[in-house]
Amino acid sequence: MISKIEFPVDTIEIANIAKAISHPARVYILKKLSKMNSCCYSGDLVEELPIGRSTLSQHLKELKYAGLIQGEIKPPYIKYCINRKNWEKAKKLFSGFLDDSPVIMETTIKRKSKTEPVNL
Amino acid sequence: MISKIEFPVDTIEIANIAKAISHPARVYILKKLSKMNSCCYSGDLVEELPIGRSTLSQHLKELKYAGLIQGEIKPPYIKYCINRKNWEKAKKLFSGFLDDSPVIMETTIKRKSKTEPVNL
DNA sequence: AACTAATGTCGTAAACTTACGACATTAATT
DNA sequence: AATTAATGTCGTAAGTTTACGACATTAGTT
């Protein structure tokens, strides 16, 4: 009997990054910033996106919390940039996750029966 | 003035896949299934994972709904496999998303002021 | 000093997610 | 026919997310 695991750290990290990416507004922002090399203002984004200003602020906060973007304050402006270091880390985690090629493995089955399904 | 967009379809697709991946249990399942080539039973998974049976069932349902896995029913067993076609699609979407290299672009700023921040 | 622009934060409603136990279903086994 | 194993579905509680308007903050402009 295989015993219950805690979730492995990298599994949790992948889930957390995925969560940060799990809203169209945040995908859009990351796309834009990762392509930009320079930075951009939240005002640039509100005008493009179909969401309100305070909602955008929340999304930016989440991306910042997840470490995927950074804000450089120059009141009343704030320039947002991708956090290259963590963005690279995200890339690595995801490519490891997505590109693992299949290997042949057996599943275990637990029933003590004589008529187990075939094709395991 | 750039006008408000609807979120582009691929942006929404990426967000949806990310959402499906946004829980450690689901990352774990996808990791396992994508590496396995063969399939596995939900019973195999409950024993490993630190969550209850009905909760696992919900997670599997979500992954199925997102198109990332398939279940082959053979009552009372159900074999779960990765959905290779959609898994490949997810890979493509994510590598396009993550690997886009930065290009130089200008941001627009809206304020009609003479003292705009430098370093745009 | 008052006004304005660009933002963030708060409060809050509505919707969604996660987790779990209890019940339902299906076919093999006794 | 009753029992058992492997699962799914329902109900529901607790927690989280999303969205938005109203208010707060900061510095340039008048």
XYZ file of C-alpha atoms in Angstrom, chain B residues 40-116:
77
model
C -4.667 4.629 -13.781
C -7.573 4.145 -11.423
C -8.910 6.777 -9.097
C -8.286 4.277 -6.313
C -4.570 4.421 -7.047
C -4.673 8.163 -6.645
C -6.716 8.433 -3.432
C -4.196 6.267 -1.672
C -1.376 8.572 -2.558
C -3.040 11.916 -2.211
C -3.853 13.720 1.023
C -7.494 14.282 0.068
C -10.697 12.302 0.375
C -12.331 10.187 -2.295
C -15.188 12.473 -3.204
C -12.846 15.436 -3.376
C -10.593 13.552 -5.748
C -13.640 12.765 -7.833
C -14.340 16.473 -8.138
C -10.784 17.203 -9.219
C -10.928 14.471 -11.845
C -14.202 15.889 -13.084
C -12.615 19.291 -13.516
C -9.665 17.900 -15.398
C -12.053 15.981 -17.606
C -14.130 19.112 -18.151
C -10.985 21.017 -19.110
C -10.279 18.237 -21.615
C -6.934 17.330 -20.117
C -7.837 13.787 -19.124
C -10.264 11.117 -20.243
C -11.912 8.314 -18.335
C -12.562 4.920 -19.763
C -15.402 3.291 -17.892
C -15.317 -0.385 -17.086
C -17.591 -0.603 -14.048
C -16.897 -0.559 -11.233
C -13.498 0.624 -12.439
C -12.654 3.763 -14.346
C -9.308 4.126 -15.996
C -8.026 7.657 -16.343
C -5.606 8.661 -19.068
C -4.147 11.911 -20.243
C -5.914 13.332 -23.277
C -2.855 13.467 -25.530
C -4.385 15.682 -28.144
C -5.365 18.419 -25.724
C -2.226 17.935 -23.690
C -0.228 18.760 -26.813
C -2.380 21.780 -27.407
C -1.782 22.943 -23.846
C 1.946 22.554 -24.396
C 1.817 24.675 -27.505
C -0.258 27.404 -25.918
C 1.998 27.572 -22.891
C 5.253 27.492 -24.723
C 4.041 30.291 -26.956
C 2.988 32.182 -23.858
C 6.102 31.582 -21.785
C 8.785 31.683 -24.422
C 7.894 34.909 -26.176
C 11.044 36.895 -25.970
C 10.885 40.559 -25.155
C 10.891 43.173 -27.860
C 11.298 46.869 -27.423
C 7.957 48.636 -27.286
C 6.823 52.001 -26.100
C 4.131 52.469 -23.519
C 1.677 55.251 -23.990
C 0.984 57.672 -21.225
C -2.144 59.740 -21.054
C -1.482 62.659 -18.777
C -1.223 65.965 -20.562
C 1.586 67.108 -18.409
C 4.997 68.570 -19.038
C 6.700 66.639 -16.284
C 6.309 63.101 -17.365
